[in-house]
GROMACS .gro file of N, CA, C and O in nm:
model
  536
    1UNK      N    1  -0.318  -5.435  -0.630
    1UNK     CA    2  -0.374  -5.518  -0.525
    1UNK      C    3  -0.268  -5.545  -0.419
    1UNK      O    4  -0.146  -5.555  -0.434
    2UNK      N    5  -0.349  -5.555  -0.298
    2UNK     CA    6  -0.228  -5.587  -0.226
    2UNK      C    7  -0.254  -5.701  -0.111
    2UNK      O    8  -0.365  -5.698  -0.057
    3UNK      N    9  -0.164  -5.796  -0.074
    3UNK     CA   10  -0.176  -5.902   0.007
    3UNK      C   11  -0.200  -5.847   0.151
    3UNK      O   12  -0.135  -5.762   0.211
    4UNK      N   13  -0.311  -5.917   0.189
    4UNK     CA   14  -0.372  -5.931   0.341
    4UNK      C   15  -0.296  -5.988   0.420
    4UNK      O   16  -0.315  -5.982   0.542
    5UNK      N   17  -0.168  -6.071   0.353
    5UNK     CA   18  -0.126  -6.169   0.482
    5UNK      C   19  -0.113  -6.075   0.621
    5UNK      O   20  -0.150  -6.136   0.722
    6UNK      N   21  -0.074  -5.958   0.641
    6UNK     CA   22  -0.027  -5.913   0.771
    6UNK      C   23  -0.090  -5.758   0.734
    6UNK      O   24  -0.037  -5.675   0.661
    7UNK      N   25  -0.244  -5.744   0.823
    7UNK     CA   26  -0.270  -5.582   0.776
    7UNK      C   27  -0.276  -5.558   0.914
    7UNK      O   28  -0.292  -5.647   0.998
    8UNK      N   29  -0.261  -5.404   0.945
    8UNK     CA   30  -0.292  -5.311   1.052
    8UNK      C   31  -0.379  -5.206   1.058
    8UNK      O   32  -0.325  -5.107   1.010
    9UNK      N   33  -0.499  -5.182   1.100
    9UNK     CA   34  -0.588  -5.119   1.108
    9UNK      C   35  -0.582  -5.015   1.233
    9UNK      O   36  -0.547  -5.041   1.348
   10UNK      N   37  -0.629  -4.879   1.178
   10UNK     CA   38  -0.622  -4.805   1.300
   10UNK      C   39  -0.783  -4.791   1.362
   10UNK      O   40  -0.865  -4.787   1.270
   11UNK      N   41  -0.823  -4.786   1.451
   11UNK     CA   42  -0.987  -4.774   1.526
   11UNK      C   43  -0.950  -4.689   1.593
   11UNK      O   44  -0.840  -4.671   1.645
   12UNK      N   45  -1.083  -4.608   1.597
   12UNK     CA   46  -1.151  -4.495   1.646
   12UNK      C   47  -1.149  -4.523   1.803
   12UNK      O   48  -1.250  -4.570   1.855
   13UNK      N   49  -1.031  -4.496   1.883
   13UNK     CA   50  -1.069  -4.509   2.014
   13UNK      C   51  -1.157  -4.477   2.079
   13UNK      O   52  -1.153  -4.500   2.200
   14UNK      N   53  -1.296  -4.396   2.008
   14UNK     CA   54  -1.451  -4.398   2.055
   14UNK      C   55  -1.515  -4.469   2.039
   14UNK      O   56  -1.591  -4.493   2.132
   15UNK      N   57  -1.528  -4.551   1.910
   15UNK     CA   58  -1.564  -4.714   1.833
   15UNK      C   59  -1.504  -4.775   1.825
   15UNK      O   60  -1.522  -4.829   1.716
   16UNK      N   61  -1.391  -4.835   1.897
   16UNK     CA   62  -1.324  -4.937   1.815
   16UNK      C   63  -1.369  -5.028   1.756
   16UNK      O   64  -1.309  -5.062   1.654
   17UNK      N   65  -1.473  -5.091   1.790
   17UNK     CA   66  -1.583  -5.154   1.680
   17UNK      C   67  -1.614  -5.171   1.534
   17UNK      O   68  -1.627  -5.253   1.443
   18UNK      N   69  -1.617  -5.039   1.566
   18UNK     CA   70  -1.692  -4.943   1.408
   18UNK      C   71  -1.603  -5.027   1.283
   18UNK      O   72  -1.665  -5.112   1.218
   19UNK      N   73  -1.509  -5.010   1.263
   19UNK     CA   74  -1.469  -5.071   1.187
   19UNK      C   75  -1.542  -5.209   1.116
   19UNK      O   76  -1.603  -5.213   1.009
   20UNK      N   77  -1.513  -5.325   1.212
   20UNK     CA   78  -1.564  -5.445   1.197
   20UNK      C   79  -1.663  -5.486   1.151
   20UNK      O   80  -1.686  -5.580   1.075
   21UNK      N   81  -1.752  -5.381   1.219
   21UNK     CA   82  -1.930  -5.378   1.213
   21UNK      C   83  -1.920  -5.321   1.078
   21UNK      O   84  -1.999  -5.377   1.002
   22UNK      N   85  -1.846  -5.223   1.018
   22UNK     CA   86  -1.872  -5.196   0.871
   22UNK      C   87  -1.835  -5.309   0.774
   22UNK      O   88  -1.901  -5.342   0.676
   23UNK      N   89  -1.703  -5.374   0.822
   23UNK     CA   90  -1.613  -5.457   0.725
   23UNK      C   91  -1.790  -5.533   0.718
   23UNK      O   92  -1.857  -5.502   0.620
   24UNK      N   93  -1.839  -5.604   0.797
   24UNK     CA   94  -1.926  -5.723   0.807
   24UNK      C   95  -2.010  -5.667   0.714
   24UNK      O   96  -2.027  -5.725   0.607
   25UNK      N   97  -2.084  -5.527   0.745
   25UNK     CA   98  -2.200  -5.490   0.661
   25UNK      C   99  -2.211  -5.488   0.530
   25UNK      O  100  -2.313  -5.473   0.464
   26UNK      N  101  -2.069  -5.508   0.484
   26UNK     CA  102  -1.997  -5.435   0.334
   26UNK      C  103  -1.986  -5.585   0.278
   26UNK      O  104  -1.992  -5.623   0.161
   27UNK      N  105  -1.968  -5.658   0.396
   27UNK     CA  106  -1.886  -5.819   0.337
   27UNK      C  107  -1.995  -5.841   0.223
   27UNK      O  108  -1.957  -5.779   0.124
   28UNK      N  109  -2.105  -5.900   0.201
   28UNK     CA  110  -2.203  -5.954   0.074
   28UNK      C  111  -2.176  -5.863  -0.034
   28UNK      O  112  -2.120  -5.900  -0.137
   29UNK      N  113  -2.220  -5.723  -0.012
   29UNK     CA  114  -2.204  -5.616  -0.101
   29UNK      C  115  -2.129  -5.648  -0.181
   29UNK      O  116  -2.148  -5.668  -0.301
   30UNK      N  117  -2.009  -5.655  -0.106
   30UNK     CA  118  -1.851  -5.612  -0.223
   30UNK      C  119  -1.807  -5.727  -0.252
   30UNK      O  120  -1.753  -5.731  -0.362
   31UNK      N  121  -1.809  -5.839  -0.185
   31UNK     CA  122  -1.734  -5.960  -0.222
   31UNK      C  123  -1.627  -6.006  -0.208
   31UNK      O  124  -1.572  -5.962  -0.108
   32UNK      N  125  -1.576  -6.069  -0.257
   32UNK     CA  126  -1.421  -6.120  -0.270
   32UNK      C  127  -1.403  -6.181  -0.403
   32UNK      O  128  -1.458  -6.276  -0.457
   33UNK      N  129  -1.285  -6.077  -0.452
   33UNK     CA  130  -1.244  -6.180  -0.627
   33UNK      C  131  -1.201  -6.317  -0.618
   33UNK      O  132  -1.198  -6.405  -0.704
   34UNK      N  133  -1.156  -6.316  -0.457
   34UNK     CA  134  -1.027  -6.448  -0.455
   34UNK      C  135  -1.102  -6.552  -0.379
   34UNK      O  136  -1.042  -6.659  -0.369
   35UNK      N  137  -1.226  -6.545  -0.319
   35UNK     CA  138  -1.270  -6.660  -0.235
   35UNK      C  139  -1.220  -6.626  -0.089
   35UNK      O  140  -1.240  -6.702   0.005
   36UNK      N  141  -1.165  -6.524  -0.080
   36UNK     CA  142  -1.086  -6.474   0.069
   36UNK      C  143  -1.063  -6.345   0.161
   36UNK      O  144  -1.151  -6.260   0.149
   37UNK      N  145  -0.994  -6.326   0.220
   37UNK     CA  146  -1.004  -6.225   0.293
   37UNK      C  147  -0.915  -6.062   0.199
   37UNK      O  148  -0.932  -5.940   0.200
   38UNK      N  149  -0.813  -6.169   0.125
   38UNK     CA  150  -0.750  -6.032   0.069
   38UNK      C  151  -0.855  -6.002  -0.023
   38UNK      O  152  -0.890  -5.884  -0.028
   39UNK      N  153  -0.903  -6.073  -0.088
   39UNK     CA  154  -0.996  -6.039  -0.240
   39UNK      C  155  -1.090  -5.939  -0.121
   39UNK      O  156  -1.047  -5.824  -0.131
   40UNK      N  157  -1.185  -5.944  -0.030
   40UNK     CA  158  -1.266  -5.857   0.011
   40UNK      C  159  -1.204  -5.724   0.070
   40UNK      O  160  -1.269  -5.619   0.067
   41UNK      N  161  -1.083  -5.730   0.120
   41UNK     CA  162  -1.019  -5.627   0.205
   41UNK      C  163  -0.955  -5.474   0.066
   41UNK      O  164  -0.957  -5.351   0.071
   42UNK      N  165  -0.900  -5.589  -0.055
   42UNK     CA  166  -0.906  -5.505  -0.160
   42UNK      C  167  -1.006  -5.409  -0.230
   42UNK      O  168  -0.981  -5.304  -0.289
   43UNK      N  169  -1.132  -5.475  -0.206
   43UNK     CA  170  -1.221  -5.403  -0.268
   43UNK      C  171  -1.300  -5.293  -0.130
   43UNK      O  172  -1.366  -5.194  -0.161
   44UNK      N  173  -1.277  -5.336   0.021
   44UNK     CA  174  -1.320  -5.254   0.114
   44UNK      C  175  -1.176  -5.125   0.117
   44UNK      O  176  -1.214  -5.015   0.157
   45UNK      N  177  -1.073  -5.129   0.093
   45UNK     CA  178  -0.993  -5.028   0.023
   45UNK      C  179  -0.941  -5.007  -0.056
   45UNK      O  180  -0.821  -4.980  -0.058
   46UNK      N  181  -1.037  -5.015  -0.173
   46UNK     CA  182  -0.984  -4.969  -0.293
   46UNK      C  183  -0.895  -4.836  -0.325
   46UNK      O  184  -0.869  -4.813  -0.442
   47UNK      N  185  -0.858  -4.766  -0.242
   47UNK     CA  186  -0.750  -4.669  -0.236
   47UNK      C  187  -0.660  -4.632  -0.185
   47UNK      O  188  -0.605  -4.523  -0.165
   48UNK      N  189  -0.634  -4.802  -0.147
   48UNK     CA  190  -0.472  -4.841  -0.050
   48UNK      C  191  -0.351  -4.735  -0.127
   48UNK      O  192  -0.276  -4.649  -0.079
   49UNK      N  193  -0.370  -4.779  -0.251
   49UNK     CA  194  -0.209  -4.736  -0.313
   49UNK      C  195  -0.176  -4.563  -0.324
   49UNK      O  196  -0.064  -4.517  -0.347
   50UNK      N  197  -0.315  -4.472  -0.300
   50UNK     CA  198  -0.313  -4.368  -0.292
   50UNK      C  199  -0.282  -4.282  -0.169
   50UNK      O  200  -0.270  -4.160  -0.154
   51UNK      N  201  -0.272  -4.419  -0.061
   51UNK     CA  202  -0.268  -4.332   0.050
   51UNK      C  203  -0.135  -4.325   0.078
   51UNK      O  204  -0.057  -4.409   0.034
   52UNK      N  205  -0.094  -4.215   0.158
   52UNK     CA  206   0.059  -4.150   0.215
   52UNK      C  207   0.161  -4.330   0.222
   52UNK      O  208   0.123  -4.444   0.249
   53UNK      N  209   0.267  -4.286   0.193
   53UNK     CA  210   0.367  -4.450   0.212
   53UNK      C  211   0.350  -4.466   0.344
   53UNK      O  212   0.329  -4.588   0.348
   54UNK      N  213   0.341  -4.406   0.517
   54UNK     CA  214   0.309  -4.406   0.618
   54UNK      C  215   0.200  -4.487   0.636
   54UNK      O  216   0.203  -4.551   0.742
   55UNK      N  217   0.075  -4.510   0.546
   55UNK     CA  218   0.008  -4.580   0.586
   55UNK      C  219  -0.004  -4.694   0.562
   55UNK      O  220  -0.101  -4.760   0.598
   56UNK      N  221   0.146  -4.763   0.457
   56UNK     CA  222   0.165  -4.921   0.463
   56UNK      C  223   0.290  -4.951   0.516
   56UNK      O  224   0.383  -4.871   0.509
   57UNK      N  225   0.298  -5.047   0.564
   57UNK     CA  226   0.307  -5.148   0.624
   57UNK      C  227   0.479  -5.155   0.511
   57UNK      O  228   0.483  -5.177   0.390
   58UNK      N  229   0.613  -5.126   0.618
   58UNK     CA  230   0.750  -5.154   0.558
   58UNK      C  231   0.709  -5.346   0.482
   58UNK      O  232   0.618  -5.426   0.504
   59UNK      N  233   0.835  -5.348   0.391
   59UNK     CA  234   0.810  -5.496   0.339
   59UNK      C  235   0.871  -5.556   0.432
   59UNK      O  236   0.835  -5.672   0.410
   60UNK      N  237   0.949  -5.561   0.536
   60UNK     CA  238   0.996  -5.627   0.648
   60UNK      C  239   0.861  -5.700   0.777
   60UNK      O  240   0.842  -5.804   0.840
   61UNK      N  241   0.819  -5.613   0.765
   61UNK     CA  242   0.668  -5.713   0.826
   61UNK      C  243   0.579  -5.780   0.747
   61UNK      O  244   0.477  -5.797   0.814
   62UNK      N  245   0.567  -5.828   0.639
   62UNK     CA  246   0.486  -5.889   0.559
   62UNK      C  247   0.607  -5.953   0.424
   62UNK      O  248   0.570  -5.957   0.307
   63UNK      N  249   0.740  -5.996   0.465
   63UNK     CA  250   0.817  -6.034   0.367
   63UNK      C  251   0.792  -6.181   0.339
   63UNK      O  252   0.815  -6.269   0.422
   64UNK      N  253   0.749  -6.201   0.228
   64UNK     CA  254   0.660  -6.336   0.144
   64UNK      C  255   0.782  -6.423   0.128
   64UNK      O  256   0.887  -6.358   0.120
   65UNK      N  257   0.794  -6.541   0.122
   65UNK     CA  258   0.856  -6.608   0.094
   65UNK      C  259   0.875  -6.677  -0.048
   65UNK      O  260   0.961  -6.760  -0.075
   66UNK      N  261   0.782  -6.628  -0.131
   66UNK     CA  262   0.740  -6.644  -0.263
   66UNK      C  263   0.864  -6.517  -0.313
   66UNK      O  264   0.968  -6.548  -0.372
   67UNK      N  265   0.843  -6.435  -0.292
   67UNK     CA  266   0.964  -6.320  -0.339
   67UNK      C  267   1.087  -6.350  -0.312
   67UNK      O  268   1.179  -6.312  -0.385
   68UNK      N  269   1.116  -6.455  -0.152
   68UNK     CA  270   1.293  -6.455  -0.142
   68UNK      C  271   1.319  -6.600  -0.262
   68UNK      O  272   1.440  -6.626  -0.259
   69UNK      N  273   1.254  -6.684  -0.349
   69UNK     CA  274   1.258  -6.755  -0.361
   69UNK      C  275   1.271  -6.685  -0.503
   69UNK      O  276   1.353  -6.734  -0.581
   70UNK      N  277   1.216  -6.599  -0.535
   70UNK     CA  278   1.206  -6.473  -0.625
   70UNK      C  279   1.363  -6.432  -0.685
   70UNK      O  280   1.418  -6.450  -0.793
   71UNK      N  281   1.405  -6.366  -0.555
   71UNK     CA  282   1.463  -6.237  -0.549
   71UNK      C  283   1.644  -6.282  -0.512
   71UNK      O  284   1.748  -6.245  -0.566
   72UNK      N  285   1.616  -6.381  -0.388
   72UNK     CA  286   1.749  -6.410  -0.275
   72UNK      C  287   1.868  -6.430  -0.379
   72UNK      O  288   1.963  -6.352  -0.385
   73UNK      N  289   1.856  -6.527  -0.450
   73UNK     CA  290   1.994  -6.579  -0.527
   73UNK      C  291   2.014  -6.456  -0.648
   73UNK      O  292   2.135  -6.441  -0.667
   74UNK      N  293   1.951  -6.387  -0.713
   74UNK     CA  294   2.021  -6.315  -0.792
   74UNK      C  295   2.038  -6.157  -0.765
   74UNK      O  296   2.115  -6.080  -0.822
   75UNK      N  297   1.915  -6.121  -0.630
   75UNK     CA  298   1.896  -6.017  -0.577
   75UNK      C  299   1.963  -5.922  -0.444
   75UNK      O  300   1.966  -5.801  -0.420
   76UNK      N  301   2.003  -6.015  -0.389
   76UNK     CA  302   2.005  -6.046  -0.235
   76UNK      C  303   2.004  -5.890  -0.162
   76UNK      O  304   1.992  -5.861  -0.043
   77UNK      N  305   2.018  -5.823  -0.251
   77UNK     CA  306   2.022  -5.681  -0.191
   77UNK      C  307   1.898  -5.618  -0.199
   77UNK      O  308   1.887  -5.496  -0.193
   78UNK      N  309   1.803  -5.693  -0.211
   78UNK     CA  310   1.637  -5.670  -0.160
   78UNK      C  311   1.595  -5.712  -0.058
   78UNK      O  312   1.509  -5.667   0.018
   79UNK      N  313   1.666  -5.814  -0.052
   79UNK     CA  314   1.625  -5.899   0.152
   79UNK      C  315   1.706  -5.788   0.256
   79UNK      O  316   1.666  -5.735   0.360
   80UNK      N  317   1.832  -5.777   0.187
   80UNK     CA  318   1.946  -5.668   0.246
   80UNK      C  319   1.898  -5.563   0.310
   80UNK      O  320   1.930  -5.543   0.427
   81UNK      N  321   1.826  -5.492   0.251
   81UNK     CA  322   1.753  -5.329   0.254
   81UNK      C  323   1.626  -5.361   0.309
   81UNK      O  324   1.561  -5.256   0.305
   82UNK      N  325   1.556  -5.454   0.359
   82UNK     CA  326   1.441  -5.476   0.446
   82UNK      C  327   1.461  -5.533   0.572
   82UNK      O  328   1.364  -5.584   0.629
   83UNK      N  329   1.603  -5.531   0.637
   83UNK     CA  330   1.643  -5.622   0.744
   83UNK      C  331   1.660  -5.486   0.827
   83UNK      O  332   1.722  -5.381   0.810
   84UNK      N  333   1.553  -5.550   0.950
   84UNK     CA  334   1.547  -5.682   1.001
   84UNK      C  335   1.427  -5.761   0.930
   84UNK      O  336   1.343  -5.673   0.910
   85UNK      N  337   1.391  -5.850   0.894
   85UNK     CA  338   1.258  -5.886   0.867
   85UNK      C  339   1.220  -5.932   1.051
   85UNK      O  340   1.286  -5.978   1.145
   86UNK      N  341   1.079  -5.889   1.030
   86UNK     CA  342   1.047  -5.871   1.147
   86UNK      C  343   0.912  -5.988   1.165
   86UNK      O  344   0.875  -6.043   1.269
   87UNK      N  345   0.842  -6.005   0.989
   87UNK     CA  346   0.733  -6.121   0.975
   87UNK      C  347   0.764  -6.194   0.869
   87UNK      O  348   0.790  -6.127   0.769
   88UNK      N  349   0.771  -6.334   0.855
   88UNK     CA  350   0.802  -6.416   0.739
   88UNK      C  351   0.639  -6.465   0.721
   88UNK      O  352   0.577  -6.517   0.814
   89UNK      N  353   0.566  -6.433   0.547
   89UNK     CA  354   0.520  -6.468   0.567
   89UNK      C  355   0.508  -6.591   0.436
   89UNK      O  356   0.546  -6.569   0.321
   90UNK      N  357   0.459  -6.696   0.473
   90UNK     CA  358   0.471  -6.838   0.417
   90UNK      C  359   0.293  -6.833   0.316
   90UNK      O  360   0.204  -6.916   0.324
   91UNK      N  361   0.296  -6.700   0.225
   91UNK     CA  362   0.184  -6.713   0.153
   91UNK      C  363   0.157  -6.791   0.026
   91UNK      O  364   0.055  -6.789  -0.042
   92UNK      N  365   0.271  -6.864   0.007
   92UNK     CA  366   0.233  -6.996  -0.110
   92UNK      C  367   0.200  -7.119  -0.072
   92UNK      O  368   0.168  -7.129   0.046
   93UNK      N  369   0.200  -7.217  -0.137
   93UNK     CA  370   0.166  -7.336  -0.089
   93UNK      C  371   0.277  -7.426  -0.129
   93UNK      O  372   0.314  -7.378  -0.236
   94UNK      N  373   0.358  -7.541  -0.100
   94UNK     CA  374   0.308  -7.572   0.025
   94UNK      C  375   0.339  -7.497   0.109
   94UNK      O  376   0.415  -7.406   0.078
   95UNK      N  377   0.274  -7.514   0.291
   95UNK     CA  378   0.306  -7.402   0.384
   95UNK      C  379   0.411  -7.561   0.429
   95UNK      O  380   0.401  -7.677   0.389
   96UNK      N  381   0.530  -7.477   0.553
   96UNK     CA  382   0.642  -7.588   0.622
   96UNK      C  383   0.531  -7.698   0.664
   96UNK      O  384   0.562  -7.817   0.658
   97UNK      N  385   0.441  -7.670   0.694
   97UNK     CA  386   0.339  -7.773   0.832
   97UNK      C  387   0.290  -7.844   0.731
   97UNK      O  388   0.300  -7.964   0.754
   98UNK      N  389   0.240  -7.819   0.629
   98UNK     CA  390   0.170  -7.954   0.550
   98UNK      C  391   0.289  -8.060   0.467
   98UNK      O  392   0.280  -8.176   0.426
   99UNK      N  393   0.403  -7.955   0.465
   99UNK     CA  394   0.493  -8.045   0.385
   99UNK      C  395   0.609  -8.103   0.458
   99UNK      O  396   0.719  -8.068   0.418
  100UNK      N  397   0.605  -8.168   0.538
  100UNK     CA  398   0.730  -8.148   0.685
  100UNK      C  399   0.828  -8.174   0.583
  100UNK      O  400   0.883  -8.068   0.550
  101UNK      N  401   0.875  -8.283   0.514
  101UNK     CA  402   0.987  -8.319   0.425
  101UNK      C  403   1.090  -8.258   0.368
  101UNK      O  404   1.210  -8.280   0.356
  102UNK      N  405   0.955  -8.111   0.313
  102UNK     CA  406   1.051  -8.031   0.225
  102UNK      C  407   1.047  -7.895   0.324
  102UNK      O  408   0.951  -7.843   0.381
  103UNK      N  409   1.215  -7.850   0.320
  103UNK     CA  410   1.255  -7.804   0.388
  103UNK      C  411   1.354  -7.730   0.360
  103UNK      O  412   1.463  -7.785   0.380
  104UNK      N  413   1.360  -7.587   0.307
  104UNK     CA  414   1.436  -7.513   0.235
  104UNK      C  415   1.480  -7.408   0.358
  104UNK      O  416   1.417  -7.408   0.463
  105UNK      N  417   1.572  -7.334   0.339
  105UNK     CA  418   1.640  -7.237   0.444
  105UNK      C  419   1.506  -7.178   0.483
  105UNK      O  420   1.491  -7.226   0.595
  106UNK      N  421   1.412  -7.111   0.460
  106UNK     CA  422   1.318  -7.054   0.507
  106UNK      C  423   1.245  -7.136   0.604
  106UNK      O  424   1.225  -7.100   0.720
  107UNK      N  425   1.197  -7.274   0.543
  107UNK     CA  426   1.141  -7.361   0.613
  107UNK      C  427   1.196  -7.412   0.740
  107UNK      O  428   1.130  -7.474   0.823
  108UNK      N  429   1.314  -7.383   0.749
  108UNK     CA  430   1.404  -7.438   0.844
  108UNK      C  431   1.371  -7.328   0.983
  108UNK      O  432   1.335  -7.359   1.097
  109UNK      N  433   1.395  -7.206   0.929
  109UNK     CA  434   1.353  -7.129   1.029
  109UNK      C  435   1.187  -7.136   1.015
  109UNK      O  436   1.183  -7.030   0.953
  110UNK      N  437   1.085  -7.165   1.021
  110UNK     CA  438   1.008  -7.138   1.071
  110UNK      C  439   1.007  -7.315   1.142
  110UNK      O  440   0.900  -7.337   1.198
  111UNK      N  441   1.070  -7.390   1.146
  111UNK     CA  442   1.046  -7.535   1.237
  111UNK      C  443   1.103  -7.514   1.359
  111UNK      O  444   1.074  -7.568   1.465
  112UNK      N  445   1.221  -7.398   1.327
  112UNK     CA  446   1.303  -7.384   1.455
  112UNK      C  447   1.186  -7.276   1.557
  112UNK      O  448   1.147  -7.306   1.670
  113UNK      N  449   1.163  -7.202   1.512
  113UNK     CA  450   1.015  -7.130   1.585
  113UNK      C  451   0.954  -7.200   1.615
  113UNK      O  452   0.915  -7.191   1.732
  114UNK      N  453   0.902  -7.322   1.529
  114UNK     CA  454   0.745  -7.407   1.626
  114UNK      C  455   0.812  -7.486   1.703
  114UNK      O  456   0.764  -7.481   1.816
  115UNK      N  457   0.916  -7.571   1.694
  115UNK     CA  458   1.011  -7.632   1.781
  115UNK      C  459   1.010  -7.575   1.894
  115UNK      O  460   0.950  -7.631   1.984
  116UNK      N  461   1.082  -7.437   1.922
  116UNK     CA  462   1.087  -7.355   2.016
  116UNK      C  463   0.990  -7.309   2.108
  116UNK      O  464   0.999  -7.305   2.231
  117UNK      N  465   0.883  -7.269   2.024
  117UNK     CA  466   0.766  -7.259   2.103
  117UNK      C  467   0.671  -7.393   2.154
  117UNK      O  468   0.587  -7.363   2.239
  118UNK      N  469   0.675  -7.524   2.115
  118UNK     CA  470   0.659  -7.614   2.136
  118UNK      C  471   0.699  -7.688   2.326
  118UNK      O  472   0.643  -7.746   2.419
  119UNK      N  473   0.814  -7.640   2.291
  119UNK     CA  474   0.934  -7.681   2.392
  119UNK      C  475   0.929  -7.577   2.496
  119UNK      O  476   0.981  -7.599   2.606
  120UNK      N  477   0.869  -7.464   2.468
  120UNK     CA  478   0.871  -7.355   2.514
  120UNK      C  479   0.999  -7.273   2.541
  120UNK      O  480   1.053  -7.232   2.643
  121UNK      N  481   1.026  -7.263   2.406
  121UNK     CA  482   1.164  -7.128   2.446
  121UNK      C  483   1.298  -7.257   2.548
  121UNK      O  484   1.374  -7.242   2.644
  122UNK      N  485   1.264  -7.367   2.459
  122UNK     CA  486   1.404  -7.453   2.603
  122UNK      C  487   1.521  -7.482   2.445
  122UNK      O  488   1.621  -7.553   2.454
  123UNK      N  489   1.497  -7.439   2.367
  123UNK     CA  490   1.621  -7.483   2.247
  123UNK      C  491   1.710  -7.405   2.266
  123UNK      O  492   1.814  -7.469   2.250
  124UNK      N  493   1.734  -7.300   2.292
  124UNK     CA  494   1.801  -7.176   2.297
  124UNK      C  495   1.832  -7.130   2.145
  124UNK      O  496   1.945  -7.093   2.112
  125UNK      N  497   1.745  -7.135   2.073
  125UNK     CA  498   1.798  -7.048   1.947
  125UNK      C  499   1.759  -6.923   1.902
  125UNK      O  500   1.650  -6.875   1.869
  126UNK      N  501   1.870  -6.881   1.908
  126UNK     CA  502   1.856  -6.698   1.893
  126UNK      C  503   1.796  -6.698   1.763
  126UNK      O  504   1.869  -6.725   1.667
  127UNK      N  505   1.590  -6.652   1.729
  127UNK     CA  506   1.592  -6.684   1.617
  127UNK      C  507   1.601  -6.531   1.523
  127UNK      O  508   1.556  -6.520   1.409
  128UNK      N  509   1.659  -6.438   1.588
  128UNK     CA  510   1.690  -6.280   1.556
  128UNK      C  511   1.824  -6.335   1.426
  128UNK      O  512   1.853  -6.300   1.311
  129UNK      N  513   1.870  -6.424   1.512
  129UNK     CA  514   2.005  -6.473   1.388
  129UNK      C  515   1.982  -6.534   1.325
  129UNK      O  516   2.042  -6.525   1.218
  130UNK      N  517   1.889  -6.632   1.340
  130UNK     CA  518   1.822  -6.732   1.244
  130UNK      C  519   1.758  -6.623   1.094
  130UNK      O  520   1.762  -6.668   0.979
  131UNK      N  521   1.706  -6.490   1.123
  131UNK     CA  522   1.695  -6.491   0.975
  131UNK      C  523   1.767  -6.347   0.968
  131UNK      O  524   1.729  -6.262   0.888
  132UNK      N  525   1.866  -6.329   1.050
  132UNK     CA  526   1.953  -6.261   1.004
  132UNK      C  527   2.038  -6.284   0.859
  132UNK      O  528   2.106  -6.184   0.837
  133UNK      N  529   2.057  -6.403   0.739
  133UNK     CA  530   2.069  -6.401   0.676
  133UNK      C  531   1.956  -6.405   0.555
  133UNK      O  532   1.974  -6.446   0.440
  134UNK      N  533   1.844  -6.356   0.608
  134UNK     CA  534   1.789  -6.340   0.544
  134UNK      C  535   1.716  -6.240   0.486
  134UNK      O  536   1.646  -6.264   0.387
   0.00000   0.00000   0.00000
């Protein structure tokens, strides 16, 4: 199975549509195991893992934060070999926004992003370095 947080779809630059209009038609049919979008997207490609490595998605755009929490302290040469990370994604719970309090290196960079964009880009923080250690 594989996580939805960050998918890319290619469309038929004659339909680009087509797609959607199927995902929808298929949605009742097939379901969802999980109550969600990955549980339905799994079962609308059930033959993700067969297709060419080209057609997923490096772990640098979809790097979970559940894995550096995983991986970082005894691994670190798994964050190492996916840099730059290019998407952090915050797929456990709590997410930074519901929990402002708790606030771990990851969390930190994504406050400095909403901060930033908040303020609009007036903090000056380079956030390319911000998870450059990560």
């Amino acid at each position: 199975r594989f996580n939805a947080g960050v998918l890319g779809v290619w469309l038929d630059p004659g339909s680009p549509g087509a797609v959607l209009e199927d995902m929808r038609a298929k949605f009742e049919v097939l379901g969802t195991y999980d109550g969600g979008d990955t549980g339905f997207l799994n079962h609308y490609f059930p033959d993700w893992y067969a297709r060419p490595r080209e057609a997923r998605l490096p772990f640098r755009y979809n790097a979970q934060r559940t894995l550096h929490w995983l991986t970082h302290g005894k691994q670190p040469g798994y964050w190492e070999a996916c840099k730059p990370i290019a998407i952090l994604h915050f797929s456990s719970s709590p997410k930074p926004w519901q929990v402002p309090d708790k606030k771990g290196e990851l969390e930190m960079i994504w406050w400095q992003y909403f901060m930033q964009a908040q303020l609009g880009g007036t903090l000056g923080v380079d956030l390319t370095s911000a998870l450059a250690g990560f």
